[in-house]
Structures are given as structure tokens and as C-alpha cells.
């Protein structure tokens, strides 16, 4: 049997922990109320905010992932083998053929080749099969309240709330990565508002469930990023003599001096505006070539 003195010691030891937990929770909830006020001032209705914030709590795993991001250490060959796999190429060819009519219409409208659209789709979400399982509102609120870039993620949270208020998606279906990237093309909420498109004409921009919206949004993003119709992304020129960068392009050497060389155009820069990584842009271009 535990004596009274020991019970008193245990109670005293546990009280500060429960107080701290309650204080942390009340702090987060007070912060959420501040976001609500700001959102309402921007015209977001109370009903949307009630649904978005119902039961919301910080997500510890999101903070773990945010604070434990490793330095990028893959070589170009390792990255290429991981991204442009035979399985991804094979599945991409199947989907390119299965959606040929839809992709041609969108490609013609935006001046972006279907193979580029499908390559981005494949790299970002494995053709819509890996979109992330985190609540976008919960993840963004966690990062805005307790993360390393609170201003950035607060702005993304407010953008996500605007998307809900516009009726494009419900809070339950608004799922994405731990950092808040959403849907089959993995747009951040501000990118969604600026560049997502209603490709199927139903009045919503559903980058989670509508392939027409996904394809049109990807094409619109590239067009606004400076994609030039009729121009490729680039090519490998390793071992060729006298190679110079094209107008508006450059030579990319992902392995450094003595390694492979790629002569890329201004359209490569457009892909990099989607994700500012040479590895990413090269892999999208190479995958598109293999799909086509």
C-alpha cells in the first residue's frame, strides 16, 4: 500500500506536468482563435471555420518531421534511379495512353506536352496514389503555431481556409503531406489559389479527385512559370564537343566537372519554378522523354 506521504509526493510531481499540458493546449486554442479572427476579417465565414477547426490539436509527428529533415545526400545517379524507375515509366505510359484525349485537349490549350504533365504527376504523387494522409489544416496549424517558419505557414493556413470557404474540397478530404502540400500535384494552398484550374467545368478545383483538374492545374502552373510551347526541356550532351548553352538556357552538370552534362532550355527553368532543384527538373524531363 502506498503511504500518504508518497501519494503526496507523486501528486506534487505530476501536477506541474498536467498544468504544463493544459497550458500548452490552452495556448494553442487561444492561437487558433486569433487565426479565426484574422480569417473572418478576410471574409471567411464562421461555418467554414467551425468545420475546419473542429477537434483540432497540434500534430506531434509533423513537428518531428519538420525538425528532423536530413540534408540532401543522394548522388544524381541515386536520385535518378529512385525517381525514374521502370515501374514509374511503365505505369506512366499506360496512363498517358488511357488519358490521351483529355491530355491532348489540355496540352493544346496550355501549350504543354502531355508527357510533361504526366511526368510531373508521376514524380509528385506516383500518379495520384501517394498524396499524403495528413489533415492539411492540422499540419499547417501545427507548423504555424510551433514550427520554424510561422509566418509562412500561417499564410498557407489562411489560404487553405479560403479554399474550403470557396467549396473546392471539404476539410475531411483536404489531405496532403506533413508540410501541407496537397492533392495529386502537391500544391501548397497559395499555389492552389494562384494556379489551380477547374478543368472539368464543375465549378471546383479538385486536385484530389479530378484528373481533368489535376492535368489542367499542372499545365497552367507551367505556363504561368514561363513554359514556351514548341520547345523541349533539354537533352543530355555528355561527351559532345563545343556545346554551349541555348538562349535563355544553360548547361547543367549534376555530378560536377567530368560528369554528365545536360543542355537545358528556358523550359527547364519553368520546371524549376515548380521545385527549385536541378535533380527534380532533370528527372521530370527525362521521365517525360521515356514516357513519350
Short mmCIF file of C-alpha atoms in Angstrom, two decimals:
data_model
loop_
_atom_site.label_atom_id
_atom_site.label_comp_id
_atom_site.label_asym_id
_atom_site.label_seq_id
_atom_site.Cartn_x
_atom_site.Cartn_y
_atom_site.Cartn_z
CA UNK A 1 0.00 0.00 0.00
CA UNK A 2 1.27 3.46 -0.88
CA UNK A 3 1.56 5.72 2.15
CA UNK A 4 0.03 9.16 2.35
CA UNK A 5 3.44 10.85 2.21
CA UNK A 6 4.36 9.02 -1.02
CA UNK A 7 0.96 9.84 -2.54
CA UNK A 8 1.52 13.48 -1.73
CA UNK A 9 4.96 13.40 -3.40
CA UNK A 10 3.53 11.72 -6.52
CA UNK A 11 0.70 14.20 -6.72
CA UNK A 12 3.09 17.12 -6.38
CA UNK A 13 5.34 15.70 -9.09
CA UNK A 14 2.52 15.09 -11.55
CA UNK A 15 0.72 18.38 -11.08
CA UNK A 16 3.20 20.56 -12.96
CA UNK A 17 3.12 18.19 -15.94
CA UNK A 18 -0.66 18.34 -16.20
CA UNK A 19 -0.58 22.09 -15.70
CA UNK A 20 2.00 22.48 -18.43
CA UNK A 21 -0.02 20.28 -20.80
CA UNK A 22 -3.17 22.26 -20.07
CA UNK A 23 -1.28 25.49 -20.54
CA UNK A 24 0.17 24.35 -23.87
CA UNK A 25 -3.26 23.25 -25.06
CA UNK A 26 -4.90 26.49 -23.96
CA UNK A 27 -2.13 28.41 -25.69
CA UNK A 28 -2.77 26.62 -28.96
CA UNK A 29 -6.51 27.09 -28.71
CA UNK A 30 -6.04 30.79 -27.98
CA UNK A 31 -3.80 30.99 -31.04
CA UNK A 32 -6.47 29.26 -33.15
CA UNK A 33 -8.97 31.89 -32.04
CA UNK A 34 -6.59 34.55 -33.29
CA UNK A 35 -6.41 32.81 -36.68
CA UNK A 36 -10.21 32.64 -36.73
CA UNK A 37 -10.47 36.38 -36.20
CA UNK A 38 -7.96 37.08 -38.95
CA UNK A 39 -9.72 34.68 -41.31
CA UNK A 40 -13.12 36.24 -40.67
CA UNK A 41 -11.64 39.66 -41.32
CA UNK A 42 -10.59 38.30 -44.72
CA UNK A 43 -14.17 37.23 -45.47
CA UNK A 44 -14.07 33.54 -44.49
CA UNK A 45 -17.40 32.53 -42.97
CA UNK A 46 -17.83 31.19 -39.44
CA UNK A 47 -19.35 27.90 -40.64
CA UNK A 48 -16.25 27.05 -42.65
CA UNK A 49 -14.02 27.88 -39.70
CA UNK A 50 -16.13 25.78 -37.34
CA UNK A 51 -15.77 22.74 -39.62
CA UNK A 52 -12.08 23.34 -40.30
CA UNK A 53 -11.06 23.72 -36.67
CA UNK A 54 -13.38 21.15 -35.11
CA UNK A 55 -11.28 18.99 -32.76
CA UNK A 56 -8.02 20.49 -33.98
CA UNK A 57 -4.87 19.78 -31.98
CA UNK A 58 -1.15 20.05 -32.75
CA UNK A 59 0.23 17.00 -34.58
CA UNK A 60 3.50 15.94 -32.88
CA UNK A 61 4.64 13.85 -35.86
CA UNK A 62 4.51 16.92 -38.11
CA UNK A 63 6.93 18.74 -35.83
CA UNK A 64 9.21 15.70 -35.70
CA UNK A 65 9.38 15.60 -39.48
CA UNK A 66 9.90 19.34 -39.74
CA UNK A 67 12.76 19.35 -37.25
CA UNK A 68 14.49 16.22 -38.49
CA UNK A 69 14.83 16.92 -42.18
CA UNK A 70 18.11 15.36 -43.35
CA UNK A 71 20.49 17.13 -45.68
CA UNK A 72 20.03 16.00 -49.25
CA UNK A 73 22.84 13.47 -49.76
CA UNK A 74 21.79 11.40 -52.77
CA UNK A 75 24.01 11.48 -55.81
CA UNK A 76 22.45 12.27 -59.18
CA UNK A 77 22.59 8.60 -60.18
CA UNK A 78 20.93 7.52 -56.92
CA UNK A 79 18.23 10.15 -57.32
CA UNK A 80 17.59 9.25 -60.95
CA UNK A 81 17.30 5.54 -60.13
CA UNK A 82 14.90 6.31 -57.30
CA UNK A 83 12.64 8.64 -59.30
CA UNK A 84 12.73 7.37 -62.90
CA UNK A 85 12.06 3.71 -62.18
CA UNK A 86 10.93 1.09 -64.72
CA UNK A 87 7.66 0.80 -62.79
CA UNK A 88 7.02 4.54 -62.95
CA UNK A 89 7.85 4.62 -66.65
CA UNK A 90 5.60 1.64 -67.40
CA UNK A 91 2.65 2.96 -65.41
CA UNK A 92 3.12 6.42 -66.87
CA UNK A 93 2.92 5.08 -70.42
CA UNK A 94 -0.30 3.25 -69.57
CA UNK A 95 -1.85 6.39 -68.08
CA UNK A 96 -0.63 8.58 -70.93
CA UNK A 97 -2.47 6.31 -73.36
CA UNK A 98 -5.56 5.88 -71.18
CA UNK A 99 -5.99 9.65 -70.80
CA UNK A 100 -4.80 10.58 -74.30
CA UNK A 101 -7.86 12.58 -75.38
CA UNK A 102 -8.07 14.56 -72.13
CA UNK A 103 -4.33 15.24 -72.09
CA UNK A 104 -4.28 16.33 -75.73
CA UNK A 105 -7.07 18.85 -75.16
CA UNK A 106 -5.34 20.30 -72.10
CA UNK A 107 -1.92 20.18 -73.72
CA UNK A 108 -3.18 22.06 -76.76
CA UNK A 109 -4.95 24.65 -74.61
CA UNK A 110 -1.92 25.43 -72.46
CA UNK A 111 0.91 24.64 -74.84
CA UNK A 112 2.39 21.98 -72.55
CA UNK A 113 3.16 18.46 -73.84
CA UNK A 114 1.06 15.66 -72.27
CA UNK A 115 4.21 13.71 -71.38
CA UNK A 116 5.48 16.61 -69.24
CA UNK A 117 2.12 16.82 -67.43
CA UNK A 118 2.13 13.07 -66.73
CA UNK A 119 5.78 13.13 -65.64
CA UNK A 120 5.05 15.82 -63.05
CA UNK A 121 2.03 13.82 -61.89
CA UNK A 122 4.17 10.72 -61.53
CA UNK A 123 7.03 12.37 -59.67
CA UNK A 124 4.79 14.33 -57.29
CA UNK A 125 2.29 11.68 -56.22
CA UNK A 126 3.03 8.43 -58.04
CA UNK A 127 0.13 9.20 -60.38
CA UNK A 128 -2.26 10.17 -57.62
CA UNK A 129 -1.66 7.16 -55.37
CA UNK A 130 0.52 8.89 -52.76
CA UNK A 131 -0.92 12.28 -51.88
CA UNK A 132 -0.24 12.22 -48.15
CA UNK A 133 -2.52 11.34 -45.25
CA UNK A 134 -2.24 14.40 -43.01
CA UNK A 135 -5.03 16.88 -42.44
CA UNK A 136 -3.80 19.96 -44.28
CA UNK A 137 -5.45 22.27 -41.76
CA UNK A 138 -3.99 20.35 -38.82
CA UNK A 139 -0.50 20.18 -40.31
CA UNK A 140 -0.39 23.85 -41.28
CA UNK A 141 -1.77 24.95 -37.91
CA UNK A 142 0.87 22.86 -36.14
CA UNK A 143 3.68 24.39 -38.19
CA UNK A 144 2.32 27.92 -37.96
CA UNK A 145 1.97 27.70 -34.18
CA UNK A 146 5.15 25.82 -33.31
CA UNK A 147 7.30 25.46 -36.40
CA UNK A 148 10.41 27.16 -37.73
CA UNK A 149 8.59 29.43 -40.23
CA UNK A 150 5.41 30.59 -38.51
CA UNK A 151 4.65 33.49 -40.89
CA UNK A 152 4.98 31.30 -43.97
CA UNK A 153 2.74 28.55 -42.63
CA UNK A 154 0.17 30.96 -41.18
CA UNK A 155 -0.24 32.44 -44.66
CA UNK A 156 -0.62 28.93 -46.08
CA UNK A 157 -3.19 28.08 -43.39
CA UNK A 158 -5.26 31.15 -44.23
CA UNK A 159 -5.06 30.20 -47.93
CA UNK A 160 -6.25 26.66 -47.08
CA UNK A 161 -9.20 28.08 -45.17
CA UNK A 162 -10.09 30.22 -48.19
CA UNK A 163 -10.04 27.11 -50.39
CA UNK A 164 -12.51 25.44 -48.02
CA UNK A 165 -14.73 28.52 -47.97
CA UNK A 166 -14.82 28.52 -51.78
CA UNK A 167 -16.15 24.97 -51.71
CA UNK A 168 -13.41 23.22 -53.69
CA UNK A 169 -12.94 20.49 -51.07
CA UNK A 170 -14.17 19.50 -47.60
CA UNK A 171 -11.94 19.51 -44.51
CA UNK A 172 -12.17 15.72 -44.34
CA UNK A 173 -10.89 15.31 -47.91
CA UNK A 174 -8.29 18.06 -47.67
CA UNK A 175 -5.37 15.71 -47.09
CA UNK A 176 -1.73 16.17 -48.02
CA UNK A 177 1.86 15.93 -46.90
CA UNK A 178 3.09 16.77 -43.42
CA UNK A 179 4.12 20.20 -44.78
CA UNK A 180 0.69 20.94 -46.26
CA UNK A 181 1.33 20.12 -49.94
CA UNK A 182 -1.98 18.96 -51.35
CA UNK A 183 -3.52 16.65 -53.87
CA UNK A 184 -2.20 14.79 -56.88
CA UNK A 185 0.02 17.68 -57.96
CA UNK A 186 1.10 18.54 -54.40
CA UNK A 187 0.32 22.27 -54.49
CA UNK A 188 0.74 24.39 -51.40
CA UNK A 189 -2.50 26.30 -50.68
CA UNK A 190 -1.19 29.63 -52.02
CA UNK A 191 -0.12 27.88 -55.24
CA UNK A 192 -3.56 26.33 -55.45
CA UNK A 193 -5.25 29.73 -55.25
CA UNK A 194 -2.88 31.22 -57.82
CA UNK A 195 -2.65 28.37 -60.34
CA UNK A 196 -5.11 25.53 -59.82
CA UNK A 197 -7.74 25.25 -62.58
CA UNK A 198 -11.25 23.83 -62.89
CA UNK A 199 -10.51 21.51 -65.78
CA UNK A 200 -13.81 19.60 -65.83
CA UNK A 201 -16.10 22.63 -65.53
CA UNK A 202 -17.91 21.61 -62.35
CA UNK A 203 -17.09 24.85 -60.54
CA UNK A 204 -14.49 23.31 -58.23
CA UNK A 205 -10.75 22.91 -58.48
CA UNK A 206 -10.46 19.36 -57.22
CA UNK A 207 -6.77 18.40 -57.44
CA UNK A 208 -7.50 15.41 -55.20
CA UNK A 209 -10.09 13.55 -57.27
CA UNK A 210 -10.47 15.05 -60.76
CA UNK A 211 -7.82 14.16 -63.33
CA UNK A 212 -9.03 16.98 -65.56
CA UNK A 213 -8.39 19.44 -62.75
CA UNK A 214 -5.03 17.86 -61.92
CA UNK A 215 -3.78 17.94 -65.51
CA UNK A 216 -5.08 21.44 -66.24
CA UNK A 217 -3.65 22.77 -62.98
CA UNK A 218 -0.21 21.33 -63.72
CA UNK A 219 -0.26 22.74 -67.24
CA UNK A 220 -1.46 26.14 -66.04
CA UNK A 221 1.28 26.22 -63.40
CA UNK A 222 3.96 25.60 -66.03
CA UNK A 223 2.50 28.14 -68.44
CA UNK A 224 2.49 30.81 -65.74
CA UNK A 225 6.02 29.76 -64.80
CA UNK A 226 7.17 30.64 -68.32
CA UNK A 227 6.79 27.42 -70.32
CA UNK A 228 7.27 28.09 -74.03
CA UNK A 229 5.16 25.99 -76.43
CA UNK A 230 7.04 24.08 -79.08
CA UNK A 231 10.29 23.99 -77.12
CA UNK A 232 11.66 20.93 -75.32
CA UNK A 233 13.15 20.94 -71.85
CA UNK A 234 16.67 19.93 -72.90
CA UNK A 235 18.88 16.94 -73.65
CA UNK A 236 21.97 15.13 -72.47
CA UNK A 237 25.12 16.23 -74.33
CA UNK A 238 27.78 14.34 -72.36
CA UNK A 239 30.92 13.85 -74.42
CA UNK A 240 29.93 16.24 -77.20
CA UNK A 241 32.44 18.92 -78.08
CA UNK A 242 31.78 22.61 -78.46
CA UNK A 243 28.42 22.53 -76.71
CA UNK A 244 27.11 25.88 -75.50
CA UNK A 245 24.00 26.89 -73.60
CA UNK A 246 20.98 27.80 -75.73
CA UNK A 247 19.42 31.29 -75.50
CA UNK A 248 17.69 31.53 -72.14
CA UNK A 249 19.09 28.16 -71.05
CA UNK A 250 22.26 26.76 -69.53
CA UNK A 251 24.46 23.70 -69.16
CA UNK A 252 23.66 21.57 -66.11
CA UNK A 253 26.31 19.28 -64.59
CA UNK A 254 24.59 17.44 -61.71
CA UNK A 255 27.69 15.35 -60.99
CA UNK A 256 30.18 18.19 -61.20
CA UNK A 257 33.11 18.54 -63.56
CA UNK A 258 33.77 15.36 -65.53
CA UNK A 259 30.24 14.02 -65.07
CA UNK A 260 27.17 14.04 -67.23
CA UNK A 261 26.19 17.27 -68.97
CA UNK A 262 22.69 18.41 -69.93
CA UNK A 263 21.94 21.28 -72.29
CA UNK A 264 18.66 22.74 -71.00
CA UNK A 265 16.30 25.39 -72.32
CA UNK A 266 14.17 28.08 -70.73
CA UNK A 267 11.50 25.40 -70.19
CA UNK A 268 13.84 23.68 -67.74
CA UNK A 269 13.71 26.90 -65.71
CA UNK A 270 9.91 26.70 -65.79
CA UNK A 271 10.04 23.20 -64.28
CA UNK A 272 12.45 24.50 -61.61
CA UNK A 273 9.89 27.14 -60.62
CA UNK A 274 7.68 24.22 -59.62
CA UNK A 275 10.51 22.82 -57.49
CA UNK A 276 13.86 24.71 -57.41
CA UNK A 277 16.05 21.62 -57.76
CA UNK A 278 18.14 20.61 -60.77
CA UNK A 279 17.70 16.97 -59.79
CA UNK A 280 13.91 17.36 -59.76
CA UNK A 281 13.72 19.22 -63.06
CA UNK A 282 16.09 16.81 -64.80
CA UNK A 283 14.16 13.79 -63.57
CA UNK A 284 10.85 15.27 -64.80
CA UNK A 285 12.36 15.97 -68.20
CA UNK A 286 13.98 12.54 -68.51
CA UNK A 287 10.81 10.76 -67.35
CA UNK A 288 8.76 12.72 -69.89
CA UNK A 289 11.12 11.62 -72.66
CA UNK A 290 10.78 7.98 -71.64
CA UNK A 291 7.01 8.24 -71.47
CA UNK A 292 6.78 9.83 -74.89
#
